[in-house]
XYZ file of C-alpha atoms in Angstrom:
665
model
C -72.090 -91.308 -238.277
C -71.630 -94.238 -240.540
C -68.616 -94.341 -242.832
C -67.577 -95.934 -246.100
C -64.380 -97.875 -246.788
C -62.004 -96.092 -249.125
C -58.385 -97.268 -249.597
C -58.723 -99.575 -246.627
C -59.659 -96.749 -244.250
C -63.098 -95.674 -243.029
C -63.963 -92.446 -244.822
C -66.920 -90.142 -244.249
C -68.245 -88.569 -247.475
C -71.007 -86.003 -247.194
C -72.542 -82.728 -248.294
C -72.728 -79.973 -245.690
C -74.989 -76.942 -245.955
C -75.685 -74.221 -243.421
C -79.405 -73.485 -243.223
C -80.193 -69.800 -243.702
C -83.965 -70.160 -244.138
C -85.472 -72.696 -241.669
C -88.234 -73.470 -244.150
C -85.638 -74.761 -246.607
C -84.281 -77.327 -244.150
C -87.751 -78.572 -243.249
C -88.701 -78.748 -246.908
C -85.853 -81.091 -247.814
C -86.294 -83.174 -244.686
C -89.914 -83.804 -245.599
C -89.392 -84.165 -249.355
C -90.300 -87.506 -250.893
C -87.733 -87.084 -253.672
C -84.460 -85.164 -254.123
C -82.443 -85.460 -257.340
C -83.986 -88.831 -258.060
C -83.389 -90.126 -254.519
C -86.636 -91.249 -252.912
C -87.330 -91.450 -249.189
C -87.180 -95.016 -247.870
C -87.674 -94.359 -244.152
C -89.708 -92.036 -241.943
C -88.111 -89.055 -240.230
C -86.549 -90.047 -236.914
C -85.370 -87.673 -234.202
C -82.477 -88.152 -231.809
C -80.797 -85.941 -229.246
C -77.004 -86.078 -229.506
C -74.359 -84.688 -227.182
C -70.726 -84.639 -228.325
C -67.841 -83.550 -226.117
C -64.632 -82.731 -227.945
C -61.473 -83.454 -226.002
C -57.800 -82.636 -226.447
C -54.695 -81.951 -224.397
C -54.193 -78.487 -222.980
C -51.695 -77.878 -225.771
C -54.012 -79.040 -228.531
C -52.005 -82.135 -229.496
C -54.836 -83.749 -231.447
C -55.693 -80.544 -233.298
C -52.065 -79.895 -234.197
C -51.911 -83.345 -235.744
C -55.009 -82.554 -237.826
C -57.539 -84.587 -235.835
C -60.550 -83.974 -233.627
C -61.494 -86.429 -230.845
C -65.145 -86.700 -229.904
C -66.838 -88.496 -227.011
C -70.489 -89.347 -227.608
C -72.659 -90.454 -224.697
C -75.931 -92.294 -225.274
C -78.298 -93.999 -222.867
C -76.431 -97.289 -223.281
C -72.883 -96.650 -224.470
C -70.030 -94.186 -224.705
C -68.083 -94.098 -227.952
C -65.059 -92.163 -229.176
C -64.591 -90.963 -232.735
C -61.442 -89.461 -234.200
C -61.918 -87.444 -237.374
C -59.350 -85.942 -239.693
C -59.611 -82.443 -241.116
C -62.310 -81.971 -243.740
C -61.174 -82.035 -247.382
C -63.224 -80.813 -250.307
C -63.709 -83.263 -253.192
C -63.557 -81.536 -256.590
C -65.284 -78.214 -257.136
C -68.600 -79.042 -255.471
C -69.641 -79.178 -251.841
C -68.676 -82.809 -251.208
C -66.597 -83.188 -248.040
C -64.374 -86.153 -247.277
C -62.547 -87.110 -244.102
C -61.273 -90.204 -242.364
C -63.092 -91.307 -239.233
C -62.146 -93.922 -236.652
C -64.554 -95.106 -233.976
C -64.372 -97.293 -230.901
C -65.761 -97.891 -227.411
C -64.789 -95.540 -224.603
C -65.238 -95.014 -220.879
C -66.227 -91.554 -219.709
C -64.584 -92.073 -216.312
C -61.192 -93.336 -217.459
C -58.117 -92.210 -219.389
C -57.890 -93.513 -222.983
C -55.179 -95.972 -221.979
C -57.868 -97.824 -219.999
C -60.435 -97.894 -222.812
C -61.127 -101.065 -224.816
C -58.723 -101.442 -227.764
C -59.654 -99.660 -231.018
C -57.981 -97.709 -233.794
C -59.451 -94.498 -232.384
C -57.944 -95.180 -228.957
C -54.572 -96.020 -230.486
C -54.478 -92.750 -232.423
C -55.357 -90.690 -229.335
C -52.629 -92.394 -227.293
C -50.159 -91.920 -230.141
C -50.759 -88.178 -230.236
C -51.474 -87.430 -226.563
C -49.557 -90.066 -224.620
C -50.311 -89.801 -220.912
C -51.103 -86.077 -221.031
C -54.353 -85.168 -219.249
C -57.290 -84.493 -221.538
C -59.661 -81.573 -221.166
C -62.993 -80.783 -222.724
C -62.623 -78.127 -225.404
C -66.267 -77.601 -226.331
C -69.568 -79.472 -226.199
C -71.839 -79.710 -229.207
C -75.452 -80.666 -228.581
C -77.835 -81.221 -231.417
C -81.339 -82.310 -232.174
C -80.927 -84.504 -235.253
C -83.835 -85.316 -237.530
C -82.876 -87.761 -240.260
C -84.161 -90.143 -242.904
C -82.744 -92.489 -245.557
C -82.989 -91.772 -249.301
C -82.222 -94.313 -252.035
C -81.619 -94.350 -255.794
C -80.381 -97.204 -258.007
C -78.614 -99.044 -255.190
C -77.138 -95.899 -253.627
C -78.260 -94.902 -250.126
C -77.718 -91.571 -248.419
C -78.752 -90.249 -245.034
C -80.198 -86.743 -244.978
C -80.113 -85.087 -241.575
C -81.252 -81.695 -240.338
C -79.260 -80.783 -237.231
C -80.176 -78.004 -234.789
C -76.792 -77.383 -233.186
C -75.860 -75.701 -229.904
C -72.237 -74.955 -229.044
C -71.746 -75.097 -225.268
C -68.858 -73.710 -223.236
C -68.711 -73.176 -219.479
C -72.161 -74.809 -219.271
C -73.629 -72.007 -221.395
C -74.798 -72.008 -225.002
C -72.460 -69.674 -226.916
C -73.490 -70.465 -230.485
C -76.444 -71.851 -232.359
C -76.903 -72.831 -235.999
C -78.767 -75.297 -238.193
C -77.014 -77.565 -240.683
C -78.269 -79.854 -243.435
C -76.072 -82.863 -244.200
C -76.341 -85.613 -246.794
C -73.989 -88.515 -246.105
C -73.196 -91.366 -248.439
C -74.077 -94.679 -246.785
C -73.585 -97.154 -249.626
C -73.242 -97.031 -253.387
C -71.948 -94.600 -255.992
C -70.385 -91.379 -254.781
C -71.529 -89.667 -257.981
C -75.058 -89.596 -256.543
C -73.977 -86.962 -254.030
C -72.993 -84.636 -256.864
C -76.545 -84.794 -258.244
C -77.983 -83.953 -254.827
C -75.383 -81.185 -254.454
C -76.490 -79.486 -257.670
C -80.098 -79.359 -256.483
C -79.262 -78.070 -253.008
C -76.756 -75.517 -254.304
C -79.495 -73.744 -256.250
C -81.569 -73.100 -253.125
C -81.022 -69.589 -251.681
C -82.139 -70.870 -248.282
C -78.947 -72.934 -247.993
C -75.269 -71.967 -248.045
C -72.319 -74.356 -248.439
C -70.707 -75.045 -245.053
C -67.003 -74.332 -245.400
C -66.255 -75.429 -241.859
C -67.044 -78.409 -239.671
C -69.456 -78.164 -236.769
C -66.491 -78.243 -234.418
C -64.822 -75.311 -236.143
C -68.058 -73.322 -236.065
C -68.496 -74.146 -232.376
C -64.939 -73.093 -231.593
C -65.505 -69.876 -233.494
C -68.476 -69.171 -231.228
C -66.439 -70.012 -228.121
C -63.701 -67.660 -229.291
C -66.159 -64.836 -229.862
C -67.897 -65.417 -226.524
C -64.609 -65.431 -224.643
C -63.477 -62.208 -226.313
C -66.828 -60.573 -225.451
C -66.188 -61.238 -221.770
C -63.524 -58.522 -221.976
C -61.166 -60.297 -219.630
C -57.991 -59.604 -221.635
C -58.735 -56.544 -223.682
C -57.505 -57.166 -227.259
C -57.856 -60.921 -227.561
C -56.000 -62.982 -230.144
C -59.392 -64.467 -230.953
C -61.009 -61.245 -232.111
C -59.116 -60.848 -235.416
C -60.165 -64.358 -236.428
C -63.821 -63.397 -236.180
C -63.295 -59.999 -237.793
C -61.632 -61.576 -240.792
C -64.358 -64.186 -241.137
C -67.068 -61.561 -241.017
C -65.507 -59.022 -243.369
C -63.875 -61.442 -245.786
C -66.006 -64.568 -246.250
C -63.669 -65.959 -248.925
C -60.774 -66.112 -246.518
C -60.054 -69.658 -245.340
C -60.653 -70.441 -241.689
C -57.346 -70.705 -239.826
C -56.262 -74.278 -239.112
C -58.250 -75.922 -236.379
C -55.073 -76.270 -234.298
C -54.770 -72.493 -234.099
C -58.365 -72.114 -232.990
C -58.077 -74.819 -230.337
C -54.838 -73.329 -229.047
C -56.341 -69.839 -228.950
C -59.513 -70.982 -227.193
C -57.605 -72.972 -224.595
C -55.193 -70.111 -224.004
C -58.143 -67.760 -223.530
C -59.784 -70.119 -221.050
C -56.521 -70.558 -219.159
C -56.008 -66.823 -218.870
C -59.409 -65.943 -217.434
C -58.567 -66.910 -213.850
C -55.688 -67.822 -211.602
C -55.569 -69.912 -208.461
C -55.303 -66.794 -206.333
C -58.564 -65.410 -207.708
C -60.773 -67.829 -205.777
C -60.844 -68.968 -202.201
C -60.917 -72.769 -202.293
C -63.661 -72.844 -199.668
C -65.876 -70.241 -201.290
C -68.930 -71.057 -203.389
C -68.491 -68.936 -206.498
C -70.808 -68.274 -209.396
C -70.202 -68.124 -213.103
C -70.992 -65.197 -215.326
C -73.095 -66.191 -218.318
C -71.765 -65.842 -221.857
C -73.676 -64.355 -224.776
C -75.032 -66.558 -227.507
C -73.321 -66.048 -230.845
C -75.056 -66.716 -234.139
C -72.510 -68.491 -236.332
C -74.700 -68.712 -239.414
C -73.097 -67.583 -242.697
C -72.933 -63.805 -242.888
C -73.998 -63.259 -239.286
C -72.399 -60.274 -237.596
C -70.429 -61.315 -234.560
C -71.981 -58.561 -232.424
C -75.485 -59.738 -233.216
C -77.686 -60.357 -230.158
C -79.416 -63.715 -230.263
C -82.613 -64.191 -228.240
C -82.606 -67.814 -227.134
C -79.994 -68.958 -224.606
C -80.590 -72.422 -223.274
C -78.772 -75.717 -223.262
C -80.454 -78.995 -224.255
C -81.864 -81.432 -221.770
C -78.587 -83.065 -220.816
C -77.805 -84.188 -217.312
C -75.067 -81.724 -216.461
C -73.768 -81.691 -212.880
C -73.566 -78.673 -210.638
C -69.868 -78.344 -211.258
C -67.700 -76.353 -213.686
C -68.127 -77.639 -217.214
C -65.328 -77.859 -219.691
C -62.772 -79.572 -217.461
C -62.225 -83.295 -217.177
C -61.910 -85.236 -213.955
C -61.659 -88.841 -212.916
C -65.113 -88.739 -211.310
C -68.466 -88.723 -213.048
C -71.646 -86.981 -212.066
C -74.897 -87.755 -213.836
C -74.500 -88.691 -217.485
C -71.717 -86.253 -218.323
C -68.573 -87.901 -219.689
C -65.356 -86.938 -217.927
C -61.929 -87.958 -219.129
C -58.467 -87.961 -217.555
C -57.484 -86.417 -214.268
C -56.804 -82.680 -214.274
C -57.410 -80.130 -211.583
C -60.376 -77.914 -212.532
C -59.457 -74.330 -213.232
C -60.793 -71.749 -210.830
C -63.690 -69.622 -211.931
C -63.935 -65.866 -211.540
C -64.911 -64.777 -208.086
C -68.192 -62.904 -207.911
C -68.192 -59.952 -205.569
C -70.187 -60.310 -202.399
C -73.620 -58.779 -202.735
C -74.979 -56.701 -199.845
C -78.192 -57.945 -198.305
C -80.119 -54.958 -199.622
C -78.930 -55.660 -203.140
C -79.845 -59.314 -202.818
C -83.307 -58.443 -201.654
C -83.948 -56.156 -204.583
C -81.540 -57.276 -207.275
C -82.638 -57.607 -210.883
C -81.226 -60.235 -213.203
C -77.708 -59.117 -214.224
C -77.546 -57.907 -217.814
C -75.120 -60.642 -218.840
C -77.142 -63.374 -217.107
C -79.757 -63.882 -219.824
C -82.549 -66.288 -219.035
C -83.930 -68.748 -221.609
C -86.645 -67.406 -223.868
C -89.660 -69.621 -224.480
C -92.417 -68.702 -226.905
C -95.825 -69.961 -225.746
C -99.462 -69.233 -226.519
C -102.297 -68.207 -224.247
C -102.839 -71.824 -223.189
C -100.669 -74.966 -223.269
C -102.695 -76.181 -226.263
C -102.936 -79.857 -225.296
C -104.972 -81.859 -227.819
C -106.720 -85.200 -227.489
C -104.375 -86.825 -230.040
C -101.184 -85.661 -228.303
C -98.777 -88.253 -226.967
C -98.823 -88.098 -223.160
C -95.165 -87.092 -223.013
C -95.627 -84.278 -225.507
C -98.807 -83.105 -223.768
C -96.812 -82.940 -220.558
C -94.007 -81.129 -222.352
C -96.493 -78.515 -223.601
C -97.759 -77.916 -220.071
C -94.239 -77.766 -218.627
C -93.091 -75.361 -221.350
C -96.124 -73.111 -220.814
C -95.631 -72.781 -217.069
C -91.838 -72.634 -217.244
C -92.222 -69.639 -219.552
C -94.488 -68.025 -216.939
C -91.968 -68.801 -214.212
C -89.119 -67.215 -216.164
C -91.237 -64.175 -217.034
C -91.847 -63.485 -213.330
C -88.288 -63.987 -212.148
C -87.160 -60.387 -212.677
C -90.112 -59.071 -210.676
C -89.478 -61.641 -207.957
C -85.890 -60.461 -207.694
C -86.938 -56.833 -207.632
C -89.369 -57.542 -204.801
C -91.560 -54.452 -205.226
C -94.699 -56.388 -206.173
C -95.514 -59.509 -204.172
C -97.710 -60.699 -207.040
C -94.601 -61.486 -209.111
C -93.356 -63.921 -206.498
C -96.866 -65.339 -206.119
C -97.138 -65.959 -209.865
C -93.662 -67.471 -210.045
C -94.568 -69.838 -207.229
C -97.844 -70.787 -208.906
C -95.917 -71.581 -212.086
C -93.572 -73.911 -210.198
C -96.517 -75.634 -208.511
C -98.209 -76.149 -211.858
C -95.041 -77.724 -213.198
C -94.735 -80.046 -210.229
C -98.347 -81.041 -210.736
C -97.634 -81.653 -214.425
C -94.814 -84.011 -213.478
C -97.253 -85.893 -211.258
C -99.854 -86.101 -214.028
C -97.587 -86.812 -217.004
C -94.368 -87.981 -215.364
C -94.925 -91.668 -216.095
C -94.447 -90.912 -219.808
C -90.796 -89.933 -219.242
C -87.701 -91.877 -218.288
C -87.212 -91.189 -214.581
C -83.418 -91.435 -214.719
C -83.329 -88.755 -217.425
C -85.713 -86.347 -215.705
C -84.815 -86.789 -212.040
C -82.604 -83.693 -212.060
C -85.340 -81.494 -213.530
C -87.920 -82.643 -210.983
C -85.529 -82.392 -208.050
C -84.343 -78.873 -208.760
C -87.887 -77.721 -209.474
C -88.899 -79.024 -206.053
C -86.078 -77.026 -204.434
C -86.991 -73.817 -206.262
C -90.670 -74.259 -205.380
C -89.769 -74.762 -201.723
C -87.720 -71.536 -201.634
C -90.513 -69.581 -203.292
C -93.104 -71.189 -201.023
C -91.228 -70.233 -197.867
C -91.413 -66.561 -198.836
C -94.943 -66.684 -200.204
C -96.412 -68.411 -197.152
C -95.098 -65.619 -194.940
C -96.425 -63.017 -197.388
C -99.894 -64.568 -196.997
C -99.638 -64.499 -193.207
C -98.493 -60.887 -193.131
C -101.121 -59.739 -195.635
C -103.915 -61.430 -193.672
C -102.691 -59.898 -190.411
C -102.541 -56.447 -192.008
C -106.150 -56.847 -193.171
C -107.189 -57.888 -189.636
C -105.620 -54.914 -187.918
C -106.569 -52.304 -190.534
C -109.772 -51.328 -188.670
C -108.346 -51.629 -185.161
C -107.463 -48.692 -182.922
C -103.919 -47.419 -183.348
C -102.874 -48.746 -179.945
C -104.098 -52.238 -180.832
C -102.296 -52.082 -184.169
C -99.042 -51.184 -182.427
C -99.510 -53.983 -179.924
C -99.530 -56.518 -182.771
C -96.267 -55.193 -184.173
C -93.904 -57.631 -182.364
C -95.647 -60.592 -184.008
C -95.598 -59.015 -187.451
C -91.982 -57.883 -187.022
C -90.953 -61.466 -186.255
C -92.779 -62.727 -189.354
C -91.160 -60.029 -191.513
C -87.743 -61.046 -190.207
C -88.412 -64.680 -191.069
C -89.633 -63.555 -194.458
C -86.417 -61.639 -195.168
C -84.357 -64.669 -194.136
C -86.400 -66.823 -196.506
C -85.942 -64.251 -199.277
C -82.172 -64.249 -198.857
C -82.187 -68.027 -199.286
C -84.410 -67.660 -202.344
C -82.058 -65.113 -203.940
C -79.101 -67.355 -203.174
C -80.859 -70.153 -205.049
C -81.730 -67.964 -208.041
C -78.164 -66.615 -208.209
C -76.490 -70.020 -208.045
C -74.626 -71.696 -210.887
C -76.699 -74.813 -210.383
C -79.967 -72.943 -210.888
C -78.760 -71.296 -214.096
C -77.501 -74.554 -215.540
C -80.706 -76.328 -214.530
C -82.830 -73.595 -216.070
C -80.950 -73.828 -219.367
C -81.107 -77.629 -219.465
C -84.746 -77.683 -218.388
C -85.697 -75.132 -221.055
C -84.096 -77.293 -223.740
C -85.902 -80.343 -222.387
C -89.290 -78.673 -222.748
C -88.405 -77.348 -226.214
C -87.474 -80.573 -227.975
C -90.012 -83.212 -228.783
C -89.087 -86.770 -227.847
C -86.367 -85.961 -225.310
C -86.391 -88.469 -222.414
C -89.781 -89.850 -223.470
C -90.400 -93.440 -222.427
C -90.750 -95.767 -225.435
C -94.218 -97.250 -225.914
C -95.566 -99.933 -228.205
C -98.404 -98.966 -230.561
C -100.979 -100.920 -228.559
C -100.067 -99.292 -225.236
C -102.313 -96.368 -224.196
C -100.162 -93.349 -224.921
C -102.417 -90.502 -226.105
C -104.324 -87.936 -224.077
C -107.488 -89.426 -225.528
C -106.519 -92.867 -224.179
C -105.452 -91.901 -220.665
C -106.960 -88.598 -219.500
C -110.393 -90.006 -218.662
C -109.113 -92.675 -216.283
C -106.644 -90.260 -214.693
C -109.315 -87.628 -214.054
C -111.803 -90.217 -212.824
C -109.258 -91.665 -210.411
C -108.511 -88.174 -209.049
C -112.249 -87.576 -208.599
C -112.638 -90.872 -206.734
C -109.993 -89.720 -204.233
C -111.932 -86.511 -203.639
C -115.293 -88.259 -203.129
C -113.756 -90.733 -200.687
C -113.763 -87.939 -198.055
C -117.577 -87.697 -198.023
C -118.163 -90.057 -195.023
C -115.758 -88.125 -192.762
C -116.312 -84.590 -194.005
C -118.516 -83.447 -191.095
C -116.107 -84.708 -188.443
C -112.790 -84.085 -190.192
C -110.124 -81.976 -188.505
C -108.113 -79.302 -190.321
C -105.298 -81.650 -191.314
C -107.735 -84.124 -192.886
C -109.459 -81.325 -194.767
C -106.063 -80.125 -195.943
C -105.495 -83.585 -197.430
C -108.844 -83.204 -199.195
C -107.610 -79.894 -200.567
C -104.527 -81.585 -201.983
C -106.643 -84.243 -203.696
C -108.890 -81.492 -205.032
C -105.826 -79.782 -206.410
C -104.779 -82.914 -208.325
C -108.307 -83.221 -209.725
C -108.248 -79.602 -210.799
C -104.837 -79.857 -212.455
C -105.710 -83.151 -214.150
C -108.590 -81.354 -215.861
C -106.888 -78.000 -216.290
C -103.908 -79.411 -218.185
C -106.180 -80.978 -220.842
C -108.814 -78.234 -220.800
C -108.943 -77.851 -224.598
C -109.348 -81.603 -225.128
C -112.189 -81.802 -222.575
C -114.338 -79.286 -224.391
C -116.727 -76.555 -223.145
C -117.752 -78.339 -219.924
C -114.212 -78.096 -218.567
C -114.354 -74.460 -217.424
C -117.363 -74.985 -215.160
C -115.910 -78.165 -213.667
C -112.576 -76.519 -212.935
C -114.300 -73.494 -211.366
C -116.218 -75.691 -208.884
C -113.126 -77.612 -207.839
C -111.224 -74.334 -207.484
C -113.935 -72.961 -205.177
C -113.558 -75.966 -202.863
C -109.784 -75.719 -202.977
C -109.830 -71.995 -202.146
C -112.240 -72.485 -199.243
C -110.056 -75.169 -197.690
C -106.939 -73.086 -198.390
C -108.304 -70.170 -196.390
C -109.043 -72.555 -193.531
C -105.494 -73.888 -193.558
C -104.022 -70.366 -193.673
C -106.068 -69.305 -190.643
C -105.046 -72.441 -188.769
C -101.350 -71.839 -189.496
C -101.637 -68.230 -188.351
C -103.234 -69.365 -185.066
C -100.495 -71.935 -184.434
C -97.711 -69.438 -185.163
C -99.296 -66.782 -182.944
C -99.584 -69.312 -180.119
C -95.951 -70.355 -180.524
C -94.878 -66.709 -180.505
C -96.732 -66.054 -177.244
C -95.082 -69.053 -175.597
C -91.586 -68.178 -176.810
C -91.791 -64.433 -176.076
C -93.796 -64.538 -172.853
C -91.057 -62.780 -170.912
C -90.060 -60.213 -173.547
C -93.319 -58.568 -174.616
C -95.680 -56.350 -172.645
C -99.035 -57.418 -171.252
C -100.799 -55.216 -173.791
C -98.899 -56.795 -176.687
C -99.567 -60.268 -175.322
C -103.297 -59.541 -174.993
C -103.526 -58.106 -178.522
C -101.726 -61.094 -180.050
C -103.970 -63.444 -178.052
C -107.028 -61.719 -179.457
C -105.616 -62.169 -182.958
C -105.045 -65.872 -182.186
C -108.666 -66.269 -181.084
C -109.898 -64.483 -184.211
C -107.977 -66.987 -186.365
C -109.447 -69.923 -184.483
C -112.945 -68.491 -184.968
C -112.222 -68.130 -188.704
C -111.181 -71.787 -188.851
C -114.432 -72.796 -187.156
C -116.506 -70.619 -189.504
C -114.876 -72.051 -192.622
C -115.313 -75.566 -191.265
C -119.054 -74.980 -190.740
C -119.554 -73.589 -194.240
C -117.515 -76.088 -196.245
C -120.665 -77.990 -197.221
C -121.715 -75.603 -199.981
C -118.328 -75.784 -201.734
C -118.325 -79.564 -201.250
C -121.755 -80.014 -202.829
C -120.561 -78.133 -205.888
C -118.054 -80.949 -206.505
C -119.880 -83.986 -205.089
C -123.352 -83.251 -206.474
C -125.111 -84.906 -209.391
C -124.719 -81.848 -211.640
C -120.942 -82.019 -211.370
C -120.885 -85.754 -212.060
C -123.051 -85.380 -215.157
C -120.903 -82.561 -216.545
C -117.753 -84.558 -215.826
C -119.222 -87.574 -217.604
C -120.026 -85.505 -220.708
C -116.531 -84.051 -220.797
C -114.827 -87.433 -220.449
C -117.130 -88.998 -223.043
C -115.967 -86.423 -225.572
C -112.317 -87.519 -225.422
């Protein structure tokens, strides 16, 4: 934040309101005039991540300061702010603020010289620094001016993050004096104070975040009657009571974190998981026991390591300061295999909640990045919705649908990925690939087993029993694959990725690649060429179709899939012809998919016969061989009949319909 010079020191002067009614915040952000101040800039959005640091004893807080590390794509800066002071009887807040460059991998003594660095060293010396809390916010702001006075109005959607989990969420409206007469803020204050959708913010964002951390830690029930509980009770029941000094809150939070585990709780060689914390609504008047629906962290590149503790190393874009040994995390009890195979999501492990419509809703005027974000959000919501059923394992369709949702997302990254910054989205794409692979390993075996069950349903009982060794081996492989899948879904890394990924798909503009106005960047500008290029890849198989082997036809299926998804993702923008086009491509894709499934089943049956030649009976061997031959005959049949499905995509009717759809963009 920018600051003004008062008495030779940089001073931040601003109004702070907590937003009770979201419509009120949006109304002021979009207003052309407030108390005579007129908008002089468009609304701009930025994603901000602030990590507040202190010593384990709260040295900075005890001295009345808060130290904040802010990481952007290009720089890392440190800001040191004094405690907030009210100016007069209104809602004007004043505090000193020092800023300077920083290095997320080094101790402050190795940072470039600045007043902020000097103050941190003065208070903390060589003591190791730890992360107290992370505050992530989507900031939408604009400049207002009146008679030579400029203010910045910002609407901040704030998440308080502790232990890599969102523990508090609130929205704040701020009006900061940039230049000119401070009296202008009082005029703005009078107008905002009369709005019932806003409430004066008596605390800083850091204090509100620490309040949420305190409440979340006490809810974990690790110490019974926590020193942090009375703070929240007093705030809830007596709103006029002043918030205890920030030093007390920092000390209490750190003490609570320190007390949750000991070195003896965790085997150093064991991979342990973290129990999720509830989200606390820290809006004015909110009850501390209130359940809040959405629990996801913004799209920040957090590593698969415990958050909240500083080290000398750096992973991803997460700032780390000073060398301290990470505290151990609570050991999670070993889960029996049966429980893993059928375990539901633990009650405290709440998944992100995404609200989506019946379709992604991509429009022709959408920016490519935001069109992609709509598609990703839509299918991520479907993936999350099917996770509980996948864990339960009673209905294979849940796992199938969850896998389909991951495949759609991977396809969306292929279609829209160029609109995003690869260094900012690499983690999302990589983890999605891993999750899809785990789901695919189970689903592929489900398909094999289901097809084999259909084959043997009408066979004599003796023949059915003779096939059992093959199916038993496949079921065993399937259970092994399911254990690996559950291990992935239960991991800390998956939960953190899911939270970060959900925030990425929620917030417009995050990680989007900048484009100039004359660069094609809308669905209308780019979808036609993308779809046409995908169609050209499909048609290129026409000369070899009659002679192609299964692997070549499988490659055709993949290209057909990209054509289908390229149209499917922009279905609404393509108009009424889209449904028929997608249906024809799907028919070709399904035909070739059945061929590939039969071919895989034949190969696996053959491998089983070779490997188990000495351990199965002649009758079992003969029955499995007959199944192998039946799969090879099915491959040959599907190969002979592929022409009809192909003509549905390669014919003149398809090309004309495709041309009409693309012309309408």
